mmCIF file of C-alpha atoms in Angstrom:
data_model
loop_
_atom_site.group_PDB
_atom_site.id
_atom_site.type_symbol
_atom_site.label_atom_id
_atom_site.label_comp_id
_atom_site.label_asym_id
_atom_site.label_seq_id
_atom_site.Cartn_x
_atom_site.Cartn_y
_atom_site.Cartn_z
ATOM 1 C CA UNK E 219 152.750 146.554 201.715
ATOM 2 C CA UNK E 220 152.166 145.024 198.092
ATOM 3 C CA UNK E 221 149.346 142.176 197.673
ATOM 4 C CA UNK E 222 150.369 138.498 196.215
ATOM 5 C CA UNK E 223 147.919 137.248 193.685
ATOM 6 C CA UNK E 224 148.392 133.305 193.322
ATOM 7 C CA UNK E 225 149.447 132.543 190.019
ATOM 8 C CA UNK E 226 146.381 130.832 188.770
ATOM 9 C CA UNK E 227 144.571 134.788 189.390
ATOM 10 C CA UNK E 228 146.879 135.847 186.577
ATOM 11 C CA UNK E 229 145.459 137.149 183.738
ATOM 12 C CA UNK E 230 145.987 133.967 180.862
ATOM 13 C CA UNK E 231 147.095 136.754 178.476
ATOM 14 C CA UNK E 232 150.332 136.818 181.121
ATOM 15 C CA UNK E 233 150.666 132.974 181.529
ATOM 16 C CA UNK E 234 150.880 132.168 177.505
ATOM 17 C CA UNK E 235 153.337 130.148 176.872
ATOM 18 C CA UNK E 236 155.369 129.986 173.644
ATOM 19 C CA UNK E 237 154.049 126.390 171.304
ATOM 20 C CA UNK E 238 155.119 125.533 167.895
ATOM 21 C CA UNK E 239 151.758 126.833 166.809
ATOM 22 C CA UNK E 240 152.884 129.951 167.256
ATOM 23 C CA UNK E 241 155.790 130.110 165.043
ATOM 24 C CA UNK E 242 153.567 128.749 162.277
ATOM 25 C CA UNK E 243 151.080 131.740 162.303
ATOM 26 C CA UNK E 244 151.825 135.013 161.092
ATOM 27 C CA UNK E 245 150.949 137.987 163.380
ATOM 28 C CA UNK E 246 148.308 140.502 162.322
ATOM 29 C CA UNK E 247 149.485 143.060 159.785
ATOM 30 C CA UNK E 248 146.866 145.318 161.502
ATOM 31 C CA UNK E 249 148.264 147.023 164.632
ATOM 32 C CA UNK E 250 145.556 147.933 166.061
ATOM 33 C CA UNK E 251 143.346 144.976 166.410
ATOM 34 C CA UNK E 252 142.599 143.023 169.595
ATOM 35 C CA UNK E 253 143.161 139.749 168.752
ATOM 36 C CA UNK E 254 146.683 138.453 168.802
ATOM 37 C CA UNK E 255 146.850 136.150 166.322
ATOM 38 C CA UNK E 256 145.104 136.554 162.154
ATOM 39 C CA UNK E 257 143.251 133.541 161.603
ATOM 40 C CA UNK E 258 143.493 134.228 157.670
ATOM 41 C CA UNK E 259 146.190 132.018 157.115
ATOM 42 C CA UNK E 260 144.292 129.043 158.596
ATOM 43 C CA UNK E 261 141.445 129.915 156.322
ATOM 44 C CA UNK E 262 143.362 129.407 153.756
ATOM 45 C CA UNK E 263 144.901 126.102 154.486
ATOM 46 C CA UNK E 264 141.692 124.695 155.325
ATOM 47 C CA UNK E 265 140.287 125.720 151.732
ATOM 48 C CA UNK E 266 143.076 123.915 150.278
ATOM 49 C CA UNK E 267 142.212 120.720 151.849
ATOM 50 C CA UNK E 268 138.426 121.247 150.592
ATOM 51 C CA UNK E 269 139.476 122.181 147.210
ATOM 52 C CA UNK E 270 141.644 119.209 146.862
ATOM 53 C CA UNK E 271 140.191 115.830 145.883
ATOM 54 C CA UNK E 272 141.831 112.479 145.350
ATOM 55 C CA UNK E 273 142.878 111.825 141.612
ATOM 56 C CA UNK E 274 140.928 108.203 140.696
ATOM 57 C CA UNK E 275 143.119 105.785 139.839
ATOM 58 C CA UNK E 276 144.251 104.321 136.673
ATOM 59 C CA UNK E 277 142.923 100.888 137.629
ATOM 60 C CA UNK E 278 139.660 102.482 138.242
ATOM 61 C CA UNK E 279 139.411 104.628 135.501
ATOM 62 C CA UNK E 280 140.849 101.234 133.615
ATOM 63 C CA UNK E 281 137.227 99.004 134.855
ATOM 64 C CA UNK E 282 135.063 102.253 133.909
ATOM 65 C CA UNK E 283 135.362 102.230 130.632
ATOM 66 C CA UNK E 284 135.191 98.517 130.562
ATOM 67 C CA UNK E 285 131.966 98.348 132.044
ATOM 68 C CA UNK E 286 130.613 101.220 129.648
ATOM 69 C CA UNK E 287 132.217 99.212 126.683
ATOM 70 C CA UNK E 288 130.285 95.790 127.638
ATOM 71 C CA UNK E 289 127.188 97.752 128.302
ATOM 72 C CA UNK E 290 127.121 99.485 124.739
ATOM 73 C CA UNK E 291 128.227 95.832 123.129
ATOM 74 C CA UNK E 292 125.399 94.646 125.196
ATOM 75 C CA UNK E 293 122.913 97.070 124.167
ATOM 76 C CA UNK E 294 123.841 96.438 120.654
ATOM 77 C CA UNK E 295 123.194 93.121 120.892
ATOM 78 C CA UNK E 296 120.025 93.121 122.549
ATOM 79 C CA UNK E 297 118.434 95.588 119.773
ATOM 80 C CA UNK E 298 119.923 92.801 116.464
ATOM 81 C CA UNK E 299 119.001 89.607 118.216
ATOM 82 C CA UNK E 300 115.754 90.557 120.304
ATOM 83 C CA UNK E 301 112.845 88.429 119.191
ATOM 84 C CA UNK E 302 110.435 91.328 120.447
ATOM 85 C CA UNK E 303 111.663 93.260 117.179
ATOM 86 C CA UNK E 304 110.680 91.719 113.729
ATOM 87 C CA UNK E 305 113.349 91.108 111.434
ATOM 88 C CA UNK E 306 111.749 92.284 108.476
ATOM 89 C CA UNK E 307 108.542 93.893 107.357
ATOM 90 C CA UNK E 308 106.891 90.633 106.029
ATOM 91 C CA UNK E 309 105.845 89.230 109.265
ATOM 92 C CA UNK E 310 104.372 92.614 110.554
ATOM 93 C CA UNK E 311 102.831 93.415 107.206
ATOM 94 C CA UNK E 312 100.606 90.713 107.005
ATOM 95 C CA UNK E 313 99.174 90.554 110.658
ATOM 96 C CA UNK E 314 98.364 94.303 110.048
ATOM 97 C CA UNK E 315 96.262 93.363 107.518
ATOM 98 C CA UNK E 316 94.258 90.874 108.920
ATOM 99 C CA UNK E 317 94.147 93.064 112.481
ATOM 100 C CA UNK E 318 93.366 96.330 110.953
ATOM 101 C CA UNK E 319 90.292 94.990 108.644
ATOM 102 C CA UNK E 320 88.853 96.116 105.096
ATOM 103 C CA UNK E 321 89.882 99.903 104.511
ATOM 104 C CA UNK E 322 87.012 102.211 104.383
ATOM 105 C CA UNK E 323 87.696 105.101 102.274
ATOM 106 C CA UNK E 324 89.090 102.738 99.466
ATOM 107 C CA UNK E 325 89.120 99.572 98.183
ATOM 108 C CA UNK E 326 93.075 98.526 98.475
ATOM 109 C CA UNK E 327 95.487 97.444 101.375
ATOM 110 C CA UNK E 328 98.584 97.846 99.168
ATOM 111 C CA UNK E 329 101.299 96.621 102.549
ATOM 112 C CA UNK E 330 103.408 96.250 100.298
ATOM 113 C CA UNK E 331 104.131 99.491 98.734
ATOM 114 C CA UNK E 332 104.049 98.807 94.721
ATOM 115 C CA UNK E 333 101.066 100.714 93.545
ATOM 116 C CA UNK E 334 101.131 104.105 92.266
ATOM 117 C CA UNK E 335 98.282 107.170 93.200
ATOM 118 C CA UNK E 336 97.122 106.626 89.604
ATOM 119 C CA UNK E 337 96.216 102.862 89.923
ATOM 120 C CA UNK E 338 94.700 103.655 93.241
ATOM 121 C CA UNK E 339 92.326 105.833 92.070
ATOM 122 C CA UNK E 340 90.635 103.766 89.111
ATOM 123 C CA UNK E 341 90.272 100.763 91.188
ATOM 124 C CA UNK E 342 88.889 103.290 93.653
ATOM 125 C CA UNK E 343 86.667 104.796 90.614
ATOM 126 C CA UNK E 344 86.167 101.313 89.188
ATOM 127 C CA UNK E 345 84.599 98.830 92.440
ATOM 128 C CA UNK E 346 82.711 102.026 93.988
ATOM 129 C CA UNK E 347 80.869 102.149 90.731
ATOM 130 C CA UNK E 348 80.616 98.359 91.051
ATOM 131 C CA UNK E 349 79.707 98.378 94.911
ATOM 132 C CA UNK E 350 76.970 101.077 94.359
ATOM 133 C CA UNK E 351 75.074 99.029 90.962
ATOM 134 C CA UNK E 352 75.575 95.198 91.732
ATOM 135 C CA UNK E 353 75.978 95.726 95.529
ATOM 136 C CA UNK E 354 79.730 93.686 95.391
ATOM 137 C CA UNK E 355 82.551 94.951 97.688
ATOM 138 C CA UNK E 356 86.369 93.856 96.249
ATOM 139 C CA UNK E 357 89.328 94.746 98.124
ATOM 140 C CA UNK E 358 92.515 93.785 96.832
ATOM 141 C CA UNK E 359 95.586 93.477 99.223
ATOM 142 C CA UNK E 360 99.473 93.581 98.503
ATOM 143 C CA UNK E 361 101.979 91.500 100.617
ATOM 144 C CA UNK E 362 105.861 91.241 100.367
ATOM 145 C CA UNK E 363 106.243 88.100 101.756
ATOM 146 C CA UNK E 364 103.674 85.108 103.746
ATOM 147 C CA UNK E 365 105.442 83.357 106.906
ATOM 148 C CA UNK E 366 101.959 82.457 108.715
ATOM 149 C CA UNK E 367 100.094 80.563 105.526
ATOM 150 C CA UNK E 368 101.248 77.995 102.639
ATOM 151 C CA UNK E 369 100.004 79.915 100.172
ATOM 152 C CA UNK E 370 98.186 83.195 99.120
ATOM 153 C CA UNK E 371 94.927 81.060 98.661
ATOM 154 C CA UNK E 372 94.716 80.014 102.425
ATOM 155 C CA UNK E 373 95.906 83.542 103.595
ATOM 156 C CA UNK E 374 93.023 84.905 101.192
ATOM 157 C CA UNK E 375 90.841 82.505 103.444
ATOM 158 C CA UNK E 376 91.944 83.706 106.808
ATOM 159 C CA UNK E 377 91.415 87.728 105.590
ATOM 160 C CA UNK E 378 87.948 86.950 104.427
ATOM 161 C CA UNK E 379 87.018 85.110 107.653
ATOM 162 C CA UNK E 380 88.612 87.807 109.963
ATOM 163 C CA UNK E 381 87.638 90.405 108.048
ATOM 164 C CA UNK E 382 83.877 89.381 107.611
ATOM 165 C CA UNK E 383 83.039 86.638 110.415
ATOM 166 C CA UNK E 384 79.722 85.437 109.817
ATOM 167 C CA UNK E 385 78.505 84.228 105.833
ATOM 168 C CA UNK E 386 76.018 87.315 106.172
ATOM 169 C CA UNK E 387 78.979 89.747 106.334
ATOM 170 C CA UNK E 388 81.140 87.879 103.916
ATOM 171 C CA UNK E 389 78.268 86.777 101.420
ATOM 172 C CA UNK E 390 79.006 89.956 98.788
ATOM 173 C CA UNK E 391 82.616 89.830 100.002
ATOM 174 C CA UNK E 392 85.690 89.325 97.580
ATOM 175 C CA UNK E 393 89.080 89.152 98.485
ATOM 176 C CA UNK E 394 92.253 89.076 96.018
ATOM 177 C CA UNK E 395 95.864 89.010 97.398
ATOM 178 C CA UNK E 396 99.135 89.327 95.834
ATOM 179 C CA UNK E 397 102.562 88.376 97.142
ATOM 180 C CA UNK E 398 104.869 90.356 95.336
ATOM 181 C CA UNK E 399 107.527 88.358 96.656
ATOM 182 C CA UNK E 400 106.457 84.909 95.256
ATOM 183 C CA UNK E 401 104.622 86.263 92.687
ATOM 184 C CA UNK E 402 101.604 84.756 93.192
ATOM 185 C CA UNK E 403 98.019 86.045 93.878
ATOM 186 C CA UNK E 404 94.959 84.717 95.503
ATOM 187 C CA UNK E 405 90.917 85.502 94.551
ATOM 188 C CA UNK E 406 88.239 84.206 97.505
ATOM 189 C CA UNK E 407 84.816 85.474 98.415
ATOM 190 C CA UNK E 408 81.914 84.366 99.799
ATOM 191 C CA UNK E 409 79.097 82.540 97.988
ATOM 192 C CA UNK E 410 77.013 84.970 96.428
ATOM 193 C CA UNK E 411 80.487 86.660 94.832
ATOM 194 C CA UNK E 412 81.707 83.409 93.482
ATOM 195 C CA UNK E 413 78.401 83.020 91.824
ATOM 196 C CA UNK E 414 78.540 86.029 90.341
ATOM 197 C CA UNK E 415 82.165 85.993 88.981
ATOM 198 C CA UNK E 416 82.151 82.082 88.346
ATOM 199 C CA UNK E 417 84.666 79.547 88.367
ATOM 200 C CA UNK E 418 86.483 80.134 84.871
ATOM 201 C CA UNK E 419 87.149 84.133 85.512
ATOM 202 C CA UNK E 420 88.342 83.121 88.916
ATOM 203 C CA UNK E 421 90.553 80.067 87.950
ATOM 204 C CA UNK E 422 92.267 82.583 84.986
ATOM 205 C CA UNK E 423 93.098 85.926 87.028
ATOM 206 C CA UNK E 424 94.569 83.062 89.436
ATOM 207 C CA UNK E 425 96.453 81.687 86.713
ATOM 208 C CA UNK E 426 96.502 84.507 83.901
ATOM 209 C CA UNK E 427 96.518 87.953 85.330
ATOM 210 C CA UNK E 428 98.064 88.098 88.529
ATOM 211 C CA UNK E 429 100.864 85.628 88.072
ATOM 212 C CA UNK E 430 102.160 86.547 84.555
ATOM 213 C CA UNK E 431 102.352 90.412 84.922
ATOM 214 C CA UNK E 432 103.904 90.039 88.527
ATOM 215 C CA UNK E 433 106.350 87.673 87.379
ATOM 216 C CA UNK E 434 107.515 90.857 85.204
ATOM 217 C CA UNK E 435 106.972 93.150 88.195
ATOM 218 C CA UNK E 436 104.239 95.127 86.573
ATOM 219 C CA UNK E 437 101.957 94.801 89.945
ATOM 220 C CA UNK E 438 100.082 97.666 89.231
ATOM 221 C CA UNK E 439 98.685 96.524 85.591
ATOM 222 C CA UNK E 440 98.627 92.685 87.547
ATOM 223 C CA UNK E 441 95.718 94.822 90.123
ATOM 224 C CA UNK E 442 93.830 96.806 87.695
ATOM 225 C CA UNK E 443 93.561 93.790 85.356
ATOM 226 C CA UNK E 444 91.982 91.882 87.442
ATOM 227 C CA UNK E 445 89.767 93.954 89.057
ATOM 228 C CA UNK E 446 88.327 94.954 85.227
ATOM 229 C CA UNK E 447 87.962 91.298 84.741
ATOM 230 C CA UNK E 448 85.868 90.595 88.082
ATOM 231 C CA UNK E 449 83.935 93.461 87.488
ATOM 232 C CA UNK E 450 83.139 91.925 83.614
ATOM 233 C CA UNK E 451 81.955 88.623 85.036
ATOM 234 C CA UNK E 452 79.822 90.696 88.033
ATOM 235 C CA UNK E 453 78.317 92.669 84.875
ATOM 236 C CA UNK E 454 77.824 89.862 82.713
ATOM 237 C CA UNK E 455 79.996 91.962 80.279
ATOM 238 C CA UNK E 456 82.211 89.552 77.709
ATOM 239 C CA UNK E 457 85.520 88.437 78.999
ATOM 240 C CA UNK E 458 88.475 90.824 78.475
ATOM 241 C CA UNK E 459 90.599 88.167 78.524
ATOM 242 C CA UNK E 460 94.145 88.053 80.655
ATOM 243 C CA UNK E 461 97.956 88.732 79.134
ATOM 244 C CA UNK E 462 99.353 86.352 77.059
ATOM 245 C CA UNK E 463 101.592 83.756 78.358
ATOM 246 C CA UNK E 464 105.176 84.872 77.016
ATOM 247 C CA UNK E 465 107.667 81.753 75.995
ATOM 248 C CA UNK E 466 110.635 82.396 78.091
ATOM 249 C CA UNK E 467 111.777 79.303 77.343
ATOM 250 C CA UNK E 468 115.704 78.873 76.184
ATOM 251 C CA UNK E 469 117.148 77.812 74.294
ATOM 252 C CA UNK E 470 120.140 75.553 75.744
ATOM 253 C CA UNK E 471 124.251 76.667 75.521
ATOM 254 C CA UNK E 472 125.278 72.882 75.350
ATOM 255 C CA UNK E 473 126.312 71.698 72.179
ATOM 256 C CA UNK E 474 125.221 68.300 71.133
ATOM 257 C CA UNK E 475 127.314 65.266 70.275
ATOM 258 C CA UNK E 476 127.350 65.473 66.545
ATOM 259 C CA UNK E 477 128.093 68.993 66.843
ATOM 260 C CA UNK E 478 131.036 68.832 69.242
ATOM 261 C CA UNK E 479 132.289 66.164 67.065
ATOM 262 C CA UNK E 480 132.527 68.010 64.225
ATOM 263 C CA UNK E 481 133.695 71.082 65.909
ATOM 264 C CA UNK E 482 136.242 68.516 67.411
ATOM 265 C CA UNK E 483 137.456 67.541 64.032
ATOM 266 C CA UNK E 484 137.687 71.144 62.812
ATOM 267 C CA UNK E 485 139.848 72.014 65.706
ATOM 268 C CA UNK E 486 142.289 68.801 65.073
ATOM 269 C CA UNK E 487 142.605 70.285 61.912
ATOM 270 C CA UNK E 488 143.666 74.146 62.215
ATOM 271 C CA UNK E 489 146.013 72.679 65.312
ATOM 272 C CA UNK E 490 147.956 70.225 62.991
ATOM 273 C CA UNK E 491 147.952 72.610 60.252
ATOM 274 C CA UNK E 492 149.886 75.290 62.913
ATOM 275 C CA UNK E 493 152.259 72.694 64.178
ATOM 276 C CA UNK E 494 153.352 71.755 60.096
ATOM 277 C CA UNK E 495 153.845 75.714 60.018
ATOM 278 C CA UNK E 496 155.237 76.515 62.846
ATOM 279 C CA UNK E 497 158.256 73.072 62.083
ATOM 280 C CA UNK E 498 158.080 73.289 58.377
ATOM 281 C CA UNK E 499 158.700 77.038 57.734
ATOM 282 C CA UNK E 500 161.642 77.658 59.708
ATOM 283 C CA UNK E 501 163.546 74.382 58.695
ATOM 284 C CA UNK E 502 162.811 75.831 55.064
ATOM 285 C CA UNK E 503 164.412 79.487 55.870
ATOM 286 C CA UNK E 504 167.486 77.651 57.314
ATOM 287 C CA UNK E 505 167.910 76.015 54.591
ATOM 288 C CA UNK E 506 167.599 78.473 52.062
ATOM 289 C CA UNK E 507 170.352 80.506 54.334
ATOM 290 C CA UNK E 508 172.717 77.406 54.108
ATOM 291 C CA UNK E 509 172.241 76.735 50.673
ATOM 292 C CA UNK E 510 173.414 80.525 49.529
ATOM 293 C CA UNK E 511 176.891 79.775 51.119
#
């Protein structure tokens, strides 16, 4: 007599039933394995859908490079119009000068760039000589342009104070600036200098040297000038004497009224005597033509 097994004692491999699932996957191209169904083909589809990303839009690829295009412009802007940069060289130049202080292996601050090696080294030559005999320190300073003073003198003023605070300091001191830009220059010092050098050579390197020879952009000759003339006067040596004052003065292009008179006259003249020609000669032709038939 056979034995009944319920149905849910079945073996599950007995009780599958067919699903659309099934018609999707491919069976096994190995025969002999154990599992019913190859799970390669839903390896594969799930890779797909890894691999696969959205494509942006072109609305949002539109506002990208809008926002990178107003952050450059931006960026530009910022870096023109920022106060925190200087717009030139001028302003920084002479705050340098009066922050870094007198230079110690020479006697020249030349911020503004105009001297050459050569003039360096005979004013070098020149005040150490000077320094070491009379016990007088010069140091000569080149500017482009002042925006913090009036003038070179009052600048001049401010380096000598900064530069040497107390009269002590300052006493043996001399300072001359030159603006290459205005082309002006500047000679200050403290007591026992302008002693020394008096009020004469002082008042004509101010007026004479410095002035003159940068108004023809010879700054170097301007320097060393000077500098032989301060050292004269600290030497009691005769005065060398500045560059003469050249008389650019000219002369004018206007004519005056006598002269455009007469030039008036002349030109009356040579006008009527074209217009007689250019009436006169032709009528004669014409008739000389007529008068032959």
């Amino acid at each position: 007599m056979g034995t009944i097994f319920p149905p849910h004692s079945l073996s599950p491999l007995l009780n599958i039933k067919p699903s659309p699932s099934r018609i999707l996957l491919a069976p096994c191209p190995q025969p002999k394995s154990n599992s019913l169904f190859c799970s390669k083909p839903i390896v594969s589809s799930l890779r797909k859908n890894q691999t696969s990303s959205p494509k942006p839009s072109s609305g949002t690829s539109w506002l990208a490079h809008a926002q990178q295009g107003l952050a450059a412009l931006a960026i530009s802007l910022a870096l023109n119009f920022s106060p925190v940069l200087f717009n030139g060289n001028a302003l920084a130049s002479e705050f340098d000068v009066l922050n870094e202080g007198p230079p110690k292996d020479s006697y020249v601050f030349d911020d503004a760039g105009v001297l050459s090696r050569v003039t360096r080294s005979d004013l070098k030559q020149l005040l150490s000589d000077l320094e070491s005999r009379k016990n007088f320190r010069i140091n000569f300073i080149t500017v482009r342009k002042l925006t913090s003073k009036a003038d070179a003198f009052e600048y001049a003023d401010q380096v000598l104070e900064r530069w040497y605070p107390s009269v002590e300091e300052g006493n043996n001191k001399g300072i001359v600036v030159l603006v290459t830009s205005q082309k002006e220059g500047a000679v200050t010092g403290g007591p026992a200098f302008v002693e020394a050098v008096g009020e004469k050579i002082l008042d004509a390197t101010v007026s004479e040297n410095l002035p003159v020879l940068a108004t023809d952009e010879k700054y170097n000759e301007a320097i060393f000038s000077t500098a032989k003339r301060l050292a004269a006067a600290i030497d009691g040596l005769p005065d060398p004497g500045g560059p003469t004052v050249k008389d650019n003065k000219r002369e004018s292009n206007f004519k005056t009224k006598e002269e455009t008179e007469e030039k008036r006259g002349q030109f009356t003249l040579v006008v009527g005597g074209l217009l007689v020609i250019a009436f006169v000669v032709p009528m004669a032709q014409y008739y000389a033509y007529v008068s032959k038939k």
